[in-house]
PDB file of C-alpha atoms in Angstrom:
ATOM      1  CA  MET A   1      24.444  32.232 -43.412  1.00 92.00           C
ATOM      2  CA  HIS A   2      26.569  34.348 -41.522  1.00 96.00           C
ATOM      3  CA  VAL A   3      28.985  33.180 -38.857  1.00 98.00           C
ATOM      4  CA  GLN A   4      30.383  35.177 -36.052  1.00 99.00           C
ATOM      5  CA  VAL A   5      33.077  34.031 -33.506  1.00 99.00           C
ATOM      6  CA  LEU A   6      32.509  36.214 -30.299  1.00 99.00           C
ATOM      7  CA  ALA A   7      35.600  35.578 -28.110  1.00 98.00           C
ATOM      8  CA  SER A   8      36.275  36.463 -24.584  1.00 97.00           C
ATOM      9  CA  VAL A   9      40.078  37.163 -23.960  1.00 96.00           C
ATOM     10  CA  MET A  10      42.090  38.882 -21.201  1.00 94.00           C
ATOM     11  CA  ASN A  11      44.894  41.437 -21.252  1.00 95.00           C
ATOM     12  CA  GLN A  12      45.696  41.358 -24.952  1.00 95.00           C
ATOM     13  CA  SER A  13      47.907  44.168 -25.780  1.00 91.00           C
ATOM     14  CA  ASP A  14      47.624  43.541 -29.764  1.00 93.00           C
ATOM     15  CA  HIS A  15      45.510  41.550 -32.405  1.00 96.00           C
ATOM     16  CA  ASN A  16      48.047  38.712 -32.619  1.00 96.00           C
ATOM     17  CA  ILE A  17      45.277  36.394 -31.125  1.00 97.00           C
ATOM     18  CA  LEU A  18      43.529  36.708 -34.128  1.00 98.00           C
ATOM     19  CA  GLU A  19      46.092  34.624 -35.770  1.00 97.00           C
ATOM     20  CA  ARG A  20      46.648  32.342 -33.057  1.00 97.00           C
ATOM     21  CA  MET A  21      42.893  31.373 -33.056  1.00 98.00           C
ATOM     22  CA  ASN A  22      42.584  30.650 -36.698  1.00 98.00           C
ATOM     23  CA  ILE A  23      40.012  33.437 -36.955  1.00 98.00           C
ATOM     24  CA  GLN A  24      38.368  32.860 -40.814  1.00 98.00           C
ATOM     25  CA  THR A  25      35.263  34.466 -40.067  1.00 98.00           C
ATOM     26  CA  ASP A  26      33.895  37.755 -38.753  1.00 98.00           C
ATOM     27  CA  ALA A  27      34.402  38.281 -34.743  1.00 98.00           C
ATOM     28  CA  ILE A  28      33.944  40.133 -32.092  1.00 99.00           C
ATOM     29  CA  ILE A  29      36.907  40.105 -29.525  1.00 98.00           C
ATOM     30  CA  ILE A  30      35.985  41.114 -25.827  1.00 98.00           C
ATOM     31  CA  ASN A  31      39.288  42.058 -24.264  1.00 98.00           C
ATOM     32  CA  GLN A  32      38.972  42.786 -20.366  1.00 97.00           C
ATOM     33  CA  CYS A  33      41.979  44.321 -19.398  1.00 96.00           C
ATOM     34  CA  ASP A  34      42.753  47.720 -17.690  1.00 95.00           C
ATOM     35  CA  GLN A  35      41.025  50.195 -20.381  1.00 94.00           C
ATOM     36  CA  THR A  36      38.458  51.198 -22.633  1.00 95.00           C
ATOM     37  CA  GLN A  37      39.293  51.216 -26.010  1.00 95.00           C
ATOM     38  CA  PHE A  38      36.775  50.227 -29.234  1.00 97.00           C
ATOM     39  CA  GLU A  39      38.784  49.138 -32.538  1.00 96.00           C
ATOM     40  CA  GLU A  40      37.544  47.906 -35.677  1.00 96.00           C
ATOM     41  CA  LEU A  41      39.920  46.514 -38.452  1.00 96.00           C
ATOM     42  CA  GLU A  42      40.081  43.881 -41.371  1.00 96.00           C
ATOM     43  CA  TYR A  43      41.290  40.589 -41.186  1.00 96.00           C
ATOM     44  CA  GLN A  44      41.743  38.190 -44.198  1.00 94.00           C
ATOM     45  CA  ASN A  45      38.881  39.988 -45.703  1.00 95.00           C
ATOM     46  CA  ARG A  46      36.618  39.587 -42.606  1.00 97.00           C
ATOM     47  CA  ARG A  47      35.223  42.210 -40.394  1.00 98.00           C
ATOM     48  CA  ILE A  48      36.911  42.175 -36.778  1.00 98.00           C
ATOM     49  CA  ARG A  49      35.988  44.519 -33.757  1.00 98.00           C
ATOM     50  CA  PHE A  50      38.454  44.400 -30.885  1.00 98.00           C
ATOM     51  CA  LEU A  51      36.716  45.670 -27.886  1.00 98.00           C
ATOM     52  CA  SER A  52      38.416  46.344 -24.597  1.00 98.00           C
ATOM     53  CA  PHE A  53      37.021  47.040 -21.383  1.00 97.00           C
ATOM     54  CA  ALA A  54      38.005  47.709 -18.017  1.00 96.00           C
ATOM     55  CA  GLU A  55      35.842  45.215 -16.396  1.00 94.00           C
ATOM     56  CA  ARG A  56      35.910  41.496 -15.093  1.00 92.00           C
ATOM     57  CA  GLY A  57      33.515  38.367 -15.293  1.00 92.00           C
ATOM     58  CA  VAL A  58      33.087  35.820 -18.387  1.00 94.00           C
ATOM     59  CA  GLY A  59      29.574  35.877 -18.637  1.00 94.00           C
ATOM     60  CA  LEU A  60      29.987  39.964 -18.706  1.00 95.00           C
ATOM     61  CA  SER A  61      32.209  39.334 -21.224  1.00 96.00           C
ATOM     62  CA  ARG A  62      30.067  37.119 -23.430  1.00 97.00           C
ATOM     63  CA  ASN A  63      27.108  39.107 -23.117  1.00 97.00           C
ATOM     64  CA  ASN A  64      29.097  42.318 -24.253  1.00 97.00           C
ATOM     65  CA  ALA A  65      29.945  40.327 -27.460  1.00 98.00           C
ATOM     66  CA  LEU A  66      26.291  39.093 -27.892  1.00 97.00           C
ATOM     67  CA  LEU A  67      24.520  42.195 -27.387  1.00 95.00           C
ATOM     68  CA  ARG A  68      27.036  43.716 -30.172  1.00 97.00           C
ATOM     69  CA  SER A  69      26.893  40.613 -32.584  1.00 98.00           C
ATOM     70  CA  ASP A  70      25.285  40.582 -36.052  1.00 97.00           C
ATOM     71  CA  GLY A  71      25.780  37.381 -37.118  1.00 98.00           C
ATOM     72  CA  ASP A  72      23.538  34.388 -38.199  1.00 98.00           C
ATOM     73  CA  ILE A  73      25.324  31.777 -36.360  1.00 99.00           C
ATOM     74  CA  LEU A  74      27.205  32.990 -33.429  1.00 99.00           C
ATOM     75  CA  LEU A  75      30.425  30.860 -31.777  1.00 98.00           C
ATOM     76  CA  PHE A  76      31.603  31.652 -28.196  1.00 98.00           C
ATOM     77  CA  ALA A  77      35.303  31.409 -27.436  1.00 97.00           C
ATOM     78  CA  ASP A  78      38.007  31.741 -25.151  1.00 95.00           C
ATOM     79  CA  ASP A  79      41.591  32.688 -26.036  1.00 93.00           C
ATOM     80  CA  ASP A  80      42.775  28.997 -25.729  1.00 94.00           C
ATOM     81  CA  VAL A  81      40.669  27.848 -28.544  1.00 96.00           C
ATOM     82  CA  VAL A  82      42.340  27.150 -32.158  1.00 98.00           C
ATOM     83  CA  TYR A  83      39.611  26.736 -34.844  1.00 98.00           C
ATOM     84  CA  GLU A  84      40.404  24.372 -37.843  1.00 98.00           C
ATOM     85  CA  ASN A  85      40.549  25.320 -41.116  1.00 98.00           C
ATOM     86  CA  GLY A  86      36.882  25.391 -42.906  1.00 97.00           C
ATOM     87  CA  TYR A  87      34.788  25.698 -39.712  1.00 98.00           C
ATOM     88  CA  GLU A  88      32.917  28.111 -40.981  1.00 98.00           C
ATOM     89  CA  GLN A  89      31.697  25.641 -43.693  1.00 98.00           C
ATOM     90  CA  LYS A  90      31.410  22.696 -41.348  1.00 98.00           C
ATOM     91  CA  ILE A  91      29.312  24.592 -38.821  1.00 98.00           C
ATOM     92  CA  VAL A  92      27.098  26.014 -42.011  1.00 98.00           C
ATOM     93  CA  GLN A  93      26.509  22.655 -43.447  1.00 98.00           C
ATOM     94  CA  ALA A  94      25.373  21.157 -39.950  1.00 98.00           C
ATOM     95  CA  PHE A  95      22.615  23.961 -39.762  1.00 98.00           C
ATOM     96  CA  GLN A  96      21.426  23.429 -43.190  1.00 98.00           C
ATOM     97  CA  GLU A  97      20.964  19.554 -42.558  1.00 98.00           C
ATOM     98  CA  THR A  98      19.050  20.402 -39.309  1.00 98.00           C
ATOM     99  CA  PRO A  99      16.730  23.397 -39.926  1.00 97.00           C
ATOM    100  CA  ASP A 100      15.348  23.028 -36.631  1.00 98.00           C
ATOM    101  CA  ALA A 101      18.324  23.379 -34.651  1.00 98.00           C
ATOM    102  CA  ASP A 102      18.552  26.304 -32.799  1.00 99.00           C
ATOM    103  CA  LEU A 103      21.721  25.663 -30.782  1.00 99.00           C
ATOM    104  CA  MET A 104      24.445  23.235 -31.967  1.00 99.00           C
ATOM    105  CA  ILE A 105      27.206  21.841 -29.510  1.00 98.00           C
ATOM    106  CA  PHE A 106      30.201  20.789 -31.452  1.00 98.00           C
ATOM    107  CA  THR A 107      33.250  18.780 -30.787  1.00 96.00           C
ATOM    108  CA  PHE A 108      36.698  20.042 -29.687  1.00 96.00           C
ATOM    109  CA  GLU A 109      39.915  18.220 -28.935  1.00 94.00           C
ATOM    110  CA  SER A 110      41.720  18.983 -25.756  1.00 91.00           C
ATOM    111  CA  LEU A 111      45.299  19.429 -25.677  1.00 89.00           C
ATOM    112  CA  ASN A 112      45.488  18.437 -21.771  1.00 86.00           C
ATOM    113  CA  SER A 113      44.725  15.392 -20.838  1.00 79.00           C
ATOM    114  CA  GLU A 114      44.211  16.091 -17.598  1.00 76.00           C
ATOM    115  CA  ARG A 115      41.256  18.447 -18.552  1.00 79.00           C
ATOM    116  CA  PRO A 116      39.328  16.499 -21.324  1.00 84.00           C
ATOM    117  CA  VAL A 117      36.333  18.355 -23.521  1.00 87.00           C
ATOM    118  CA  PRO A 118      33.335  16.289 -23.492  1.00 87.00           C
ATOM    119  CA  MET A 119      33.527  14.546 -26.921  1.00 88.00           C
ATOM    120  CA  VAL A 120      30.204  13.725 -28.780  1.00 93.00           C
ATOM    121  CA  GLU A 121      30.049  10.225 -30.004  1.00 92.00           C
ATOM    122  CA  LYS A 122      27.441  10.537 -32.215  1.00 95.00           C
ATOM    123  CA  PHE A 123      24.692  13.346 -33.344  1.00 97.00           C
ATOM    124  CA  HIS A 124      21.656  13.208 -30.636  1.00 97.00           C
ATOM    125  CA  ARG A 125      19.156  15.858 -29.044  1.00 98.00           C
ATOM    126  CA  ILE A 126      19.724  17.490 -26.011  1.00 97.00           C
ATOM    127  CA  HIS A 127      17.645  17.054 -23.307  1.00 96.00           C
ATOM    128  CA  TRP A 128      17.861  18.889 -19.805  1.00 90.00           C
ATOM    129  CA  TYR A 129      19.391  15.229 -18.285  1.00 88.00           C
ATOM    130  CA  ASN A 130      22.047  15.263 -20.702  1.00 92.00           C
ATOM    131  CA  SER A 131      22.925  18.627 -21.020  1.00 92.00           C
ATOM    132  CA  LEU A 132      25.749  19.263 -18.147  1.00 89.00           C
ATOM    133  CA  ARG A 133      28.947  18.243 -19.473  1.00 89.00           C
ATOM    134  CA  TYR A 134      29.220  20.844 -21.956  1.00 95.00           C
ATOM    135  CA  GLY A 135      31.258  24.311 -22.190  1.00 94.00           C
ATOM    136  CA  ALA A 136      30.379  27.372 -24.030  1.00 96.00           C
ATOM    137  CA  ILE A 137      33.275  27.483 -26.547  1.00 96.00           C
ATOM    138  CA  GLN A 138      31.254  24.103 -27.969  1.00 97.00           C
ATOM    139  CA  PHE A 139      27.972  26.406 -28.657  1.00 98.00           C
ATOM    140  CA  ALA A 140      27.087  27.521 -31.831  1.00 99.00           C
ATOM    141  CA  VAL A 141      23.832  29.617 -31.877  1.00 99.00           C
ATOM    142  CA  ARG A 142      21.223  31.127 -33.889  1.00 99.00           C
ATOM    143  CA  ARG A 143      21.377  34.479 -33.192  1.00 98.00           C
ATOM    144  CA  ASP A 144      17.659  35.333 -33.753  1.00 98.00           C
ATOM    145  CA  ALA A 145      16.738  32.399 -31.565  1.00 98.00           C
ATOM    146  CA  ILE A 146      18.883  33.413 -28.461  1.00 97.00           C
ATOM    147  CA  LEU A 147      17.196  37.247 -28.788  1.00 96.00           C
ATOM    148  CA  ARG A 148      13.727  35.730 -29.139  1.00 97.00           C
ATOM    149  CA  ALA A 149      14.110  33.869 -26.231  1.00 98.00           C
ATOM    150  CA  HIS A 150      15.837  36.905 -24.360  1.00 97.00           C
ATOM    151  CA  VAL A 151      18.783  33.903 -22.924  1.00 97.00           C
ATOM    152  CA  THR A 152      22.036  35.863 -21.849  1.00 97.00           C
ATOM    153  CA  PHE A 153      24.964  34.509 -19.437  1.00 96.00           C
ATOM    154  CA  SER A 154      24.374  34.704 -15.822  1.00 94.00           C
ATOM    155  CA  LEU A 155      26.810  37.347 -14.101  1.00 93.00           C
ATOM    156  CA  LEU A 156      26.536  35.618 -11.007  1.00 91.00           C
ATOM    157  CA  PHE A 157      28.485  32.146 -11.912  1.00 92.00           C
ATOM    158  CA  GLY A 158      31.208  31.952 -13.887  1.00 88.00           C
ATOM    159  CA  GLY A 159      35.044  33.074 -14.067  1.00 84.00           C
ATOM    160  CA  GLY A 160      35.275  36.512 -12.002  1.00 82.00           C
ATOM    161  CA  ALA A 161      31.966  36.312 -10.596  1.00 83.00           C
ATOM    162  CA  ARG A 162      30.939  35.499  -6.972  1.00 87.00           C
ATOM    163  CA  TYR A 163      30.474  31.752  -7.965  1.00 88.00           C
ATOM    164  CA  SER A 164      33.163  30.330  -9.818  1.00 85.00           C
ATOM    165  CA  CYS A 165      31.742  28.172 -12.688  1.00 85.00           C
ATOM    166  CA  GLY A 166      28.124  27.077 -14.382  1.00 91.00           C
ATOM    167  CA  GLU A 167      27.591  30.327 -16.473  1.00 94.00           C
ATOM    168  CA  ASP A 168      27.800  27.652 -19.708  1.00 95.00           C
ATOM    169  CA  THR A 169      25.141  25.125 -18.359  1.00 95.00           C
ATOM    170  CA  LEU A 170      23.033  27.417 -16.784  1.00 96.00           C
ATOM    171  CA  PHE A 171      22.831  29.342 -20.610  1.00 97.00           C
ATOM    172  CA  LEU A 172      21.993  25.754 -21.783  1.00 97.00           C
ATOM    173  CA  PHE A 173      19.239  25.189 -19.447  1.00 95.00           C
ATOM    174  CA  ASP A 174      17.667  28.829 -19.675  1.00 96.00           C
ATOM    175  CA  CYS A 175      17.599  27.467 -23.772  1.00 98.00           C
ATOM    176  CA  LEU A 176      15.816  24.290 -22.977  1.00 97.00           C
ATOM    177  CA  LYS A 177      13.432  26.317 -20.766  1.00 96.00           C
ATOM    178  CA  LYS A 178      12.609  28.840 -23.577  1.00 97.00           C
ATOM    179  CA  GLY A 179      11.829  25.470 -25.596  1.00 97.00           C
ATOM    180  CA  LEU A 180      14.744  26.011 -28.230  1.00 98.00           C
ATOM    181  CA  HIS A 181      15.970  22.875 -29.956  1.00 98.00           C
ATOM    182  CA  ILE A 182      19.497  21.608 -29.181  1.00 99.00           C
ATOM    183  CA  TYR A 183      21.585  19.171 -30.899  1.00 98.00           C
ATOM    184  CA  ALA A 184      25.123  17.680 -30.403  1.00 98.00           C
ATOM    185  CA  SER A 185      27.320  16.963 -33.135  1.00 98.00           C
ATOM    186  CA  PRO A 186      30.554  14.844 -33.393  1.00 98.00           C
ATOM    187  CA  ILE A 187      31.807  17.252 -35.966  1.00 98.00           C
ATOM    188  CA  GLN A 188      35.194  18.864 -34.828  1.00 97.00           C
ATOM    189  CA  ILE A 189      35.921  22.509 -35.258  1.00 98.00           C
ATOM    190  CA  GLY A 190      38.918  22.810 -33.167  1.00 97.00           C
ATOM    191  CA  THR A 191      41.026  22.304 -30.305  1.00 96.00           C
ATOM    192  CA  VAL A 192      41.541  24.018 -26.785  1.00 95.00           C
ATOM    193  CA  SER A 193      44.885  23.992 -24.891  1.00 91.00           C
ATOM    194  CA  GLN A 194      42.996  23.970 -21.412  1.00 78.00           C
ATOM    195  CA  GLU A 195      46.377  24.801 -19.798  1.00 76.00           C
ATOM    196  CA  ASP A 196      45.054  27.062 -17.456  1.00 68.00           C
ATOM    197  CA  SER A 197      41.680  27.902 -15.811  1.00 64.00           C
ATOM    198  CA  THR A 198      40.711  31.547 -14.034  1.00 59.00           C
ATOM    199  CA  TRP A 199      38.419  29.662 -11.696  1.00 58.00           C
ATOM    200  CA  PHE A 200      39.664  26.302 -11.007  1.00 66.00           C
ATOM    201  CA  THR A 201      42.198  26.085  -8.563  1.00 69.00           C
ATOM    202  CA  GLY A 202      41.761  22.429  -7.178  1.00 76.00           C
ATOM    203  CA  PHE A 203      38.848  20.573  -5.646  1.00 82.00           C
ATOM    204  CA  SER A 204      38.571  23.624  -2.286  1.00 87.00           C
ATOM    205  CA  GLU A 205      35.768  23.813  -0.178  1.00 90.00           C
ATOM    206  CA  LYS A 206      34.678  26.965  -2.418  1.00 91.00           C
ATOM    207  CA  TYR A 207      34.670  24.461  -5.474  1.00 90.00           C
ATOM    208  CA  PHE A 208      32.198  22.363  -3.827  1.00 94.00           C
ATOM    209  CA  MET A 209      30.269  24.995  -2.268  1.00 94.00           C
ATOM    210  CA  ASP A 210      30.016  27.014  -5.416  1.00 94.00           C
ATOM    211  CA  ARG A 211      28.654  23.718  -6.919  1.00 94.00           C
ATOM    212  CA  GLY A 212      25.878  23.611  -4.542  1.00 95.00           C
ATOM    213  CA  ALA A 213      25.128  27.033  -5.312  1.00 94.00           C
ATOM    214  CA  LEU A 214      25.157  25.984  -9.123  1.00 94.00           C
ATOM    215  CA  ILE A 215      22.675  22.969  -8.294  1.00 94.00           C
ATOM    216  CA  CYS A 216      19.963  25.502  -6.964  1.00 92.00           C
ATOM    217  CA  ASN A 217      19.842  27.331  -9.906  1.00 90.00           C
ATOM    218  CA  LEU A 218      19.491  23.931 -12.126  1.00 92.00           C
ATOM    219  CA  PHE A 219      16.997  21.986  -9.940  1.00 92.00           C
ATOM    220  CA  THR A 220      14.314  22.327  -7.553  1.00 91.00           C
ATOM    221  CA  GLY A 221      12.909  20.518  -4.379  1.00 92.00           C
ATOM    222  CA  PRO A 222      14.594  16.980  -3.590  1.00 92.00           C
ATOM    223  CA  MET A 223      15.946  16.535  -6.936  1.00 94.00           C
ATOM    224  CA  ARG A 224      18.888  19.077  -5.768  1.00 95.00           C
ATOM    225  CA  TYR A 225      19.658  16.337  -3.043  1.00 94.00           C
ATOM    226  CA  VAL A 226      19.400  13.744  -5.806  1.00 94.00           C
ATOM    227  CA  TYR A 227      21.757  15.405  -8.050  1.00 93.00           C
ATOM    228  CA  ALA A 228      24.098  16.520  -5.286  1.00 94.00           C
ATOM    229  CA  ALA A 229      24.634  12.782  -4.521  1.00 94.00           C
ATOM    230  CA  HIS A 230      24.997  11.629  -7.785  1.00 92.00           C
ATOM    231  CA  PHE A 231      27.816  14.351  -8.182  1.00 90.00           C
ATOM    232  CA  ALA A 232      29.437  13.490  -4.888  1.00 91.00           C
ATOM    233  CA  PHE A 233      29.114   9.702  -5.124  1.00 91.00           C
ATOM    234  CA  ARG A 234      29.219   8.860  -8.834  1.00 84.00           C
ATOM    235  CA  ARG A 235      32.021  11.322  -9.847  1.00 79.00           C
ATOM    236  CA  LYS A 236      34.019  10.528  -7.197  1.00 77.00           C
ATOM    237  CA  SER A 237      36.848   9.607  -9.277  1.00 77.00           C
ATOM    238  CA  LEU A 238      37.581  13.249 -10.292  1.00 78.00           C
ATOM    239  CA  PHE A 239      38.269  14.389  -6.487  1.00 80.00           C
ATOM    240  CA  ALA A 240      39.384  11.004  -4.842  1.00 77.00           C
ATOM    241  CA  ASP A 241      43.132  12.285  -4.056  1.00 79.00           C
ATOM    242  CA  SER A 242      41.538  15.466  -2.393  1.00 83.00           C
ATOM    243  CA  ILE A 243      38.235  14.629  -0.464  1.00 89.00           C
ATOM    244  CA  LYS A 244      35.991  11.774   0.352  1.00 89.00           C
ATOM    245  CA  PRO A 245      32.687  11.730  -1.412  1.00 90.00           C
ATOM    246  CA  PHE A 246      30.960  12.323   1.911  1.00 92.00           C
ATOM    247  CA  ASP A 247      32.639  15.458   2.505  1.00 91.00           C
ATOM    248  CA  ALA A 248      32.140  16.583  -0.861  1.00 92.00           C
ATOM    249  CA  TYR A 249      28.092  15.948  -0.335  1.00 95.00           C
ATOM    250  CA  ARG A 250      28.184  17.825   2.870  1.00 95.00           C
ATOM    251  CA  LEU A 251      29.895  20.581   1.029  1.00 95.00           C
ATOM    252  CA  ILE A 252      27.293  20.912  -1.880  1.00 95.00           C
ATOM    253  CA  CYS A 253      24.591  20.633   0.650  1.00 95.00           C
ATOM    254  CA  LYS A 254      26.089  23.974   2.674  1.00 94.00           C
ATOM    255  CA  GLY A 255      26.579  25.534  -0.363  1.00 93.00           C
ATOM    256  CA  MET A 256      22.787  24.992  -1.350  1.00 93.00           C
ATOM    257  CA  HIS A 257      21.756  26.223   1.948  1.00 91.00           C
ATOM    258  CA  ASP A 258      23.864  29.089   2.035  1.00 89.00           C
ATOM    259  CA  TYR A 259      22.824  30.446  -1.399  1.00 87.00           C
ATOM    260  CA  LEU A 260      19.198  29.987  -0.265  1.00 88.00           C
ATOM    261  CA  SER A 261      19.730  31.776   2.723  1.00 82.00           C
ATOM    262  CA  CYS A 262      20.925  34.543   0.938  1.00 72.00           C
ATOM    263  CA  ARG A 263      18.450  35.099  -1.905  1.00 61.00           C
TER     264      ARG A 263
END
């Protein structure tokens, strides 16, 4: 079983990121910068393709890597990820022990206490109602399953796109809609610094309106408003210092209405 890392990075002028991320498998590095350049090299007896593009958008970056991939199991990564030694063996073993898994969510430790990564307490199946917490760096997917299901990342959502976040949640939802089997595992495969974000600049008006646009893509009918209320009132501790829950709900609804009126 061949594991391959698909890393989305920006403005890298050399290949040092391979050492910083502790890459121990084949990898495709998509470097969004101001030039277009294709390189192939060997790093620790592994095949690395380092592809630079003069473009922006995390969904576009992940799709560029996905369409060029040839591994059996694909890992999505950002430039602040550091993999643990032996991550390949952990992932292969997990898939061998769960042969019906098309996608597995693994655990990362965040080095920034203010931006934790959702921890997986125990092994379990993922359904739509418990799929909204996870980021793409936690995903390991069977390439054949993703290609057969025609699942890619949204170009409308995520860092560098019109709506600033949500491409990873939409990806998971699309996988579930296509009938893919998704599991979450408590096995930790790395750390992530979470120091900077390409999209999060605080709980601004745009943040909540973008959340409304995302909700429109995830749910239909009254369920949109149910989830909007859940986010605004049940998760108010996230943004209590910035905005009142009712004002957050109002902005989320405004974002939903604006998104629907533009379709």
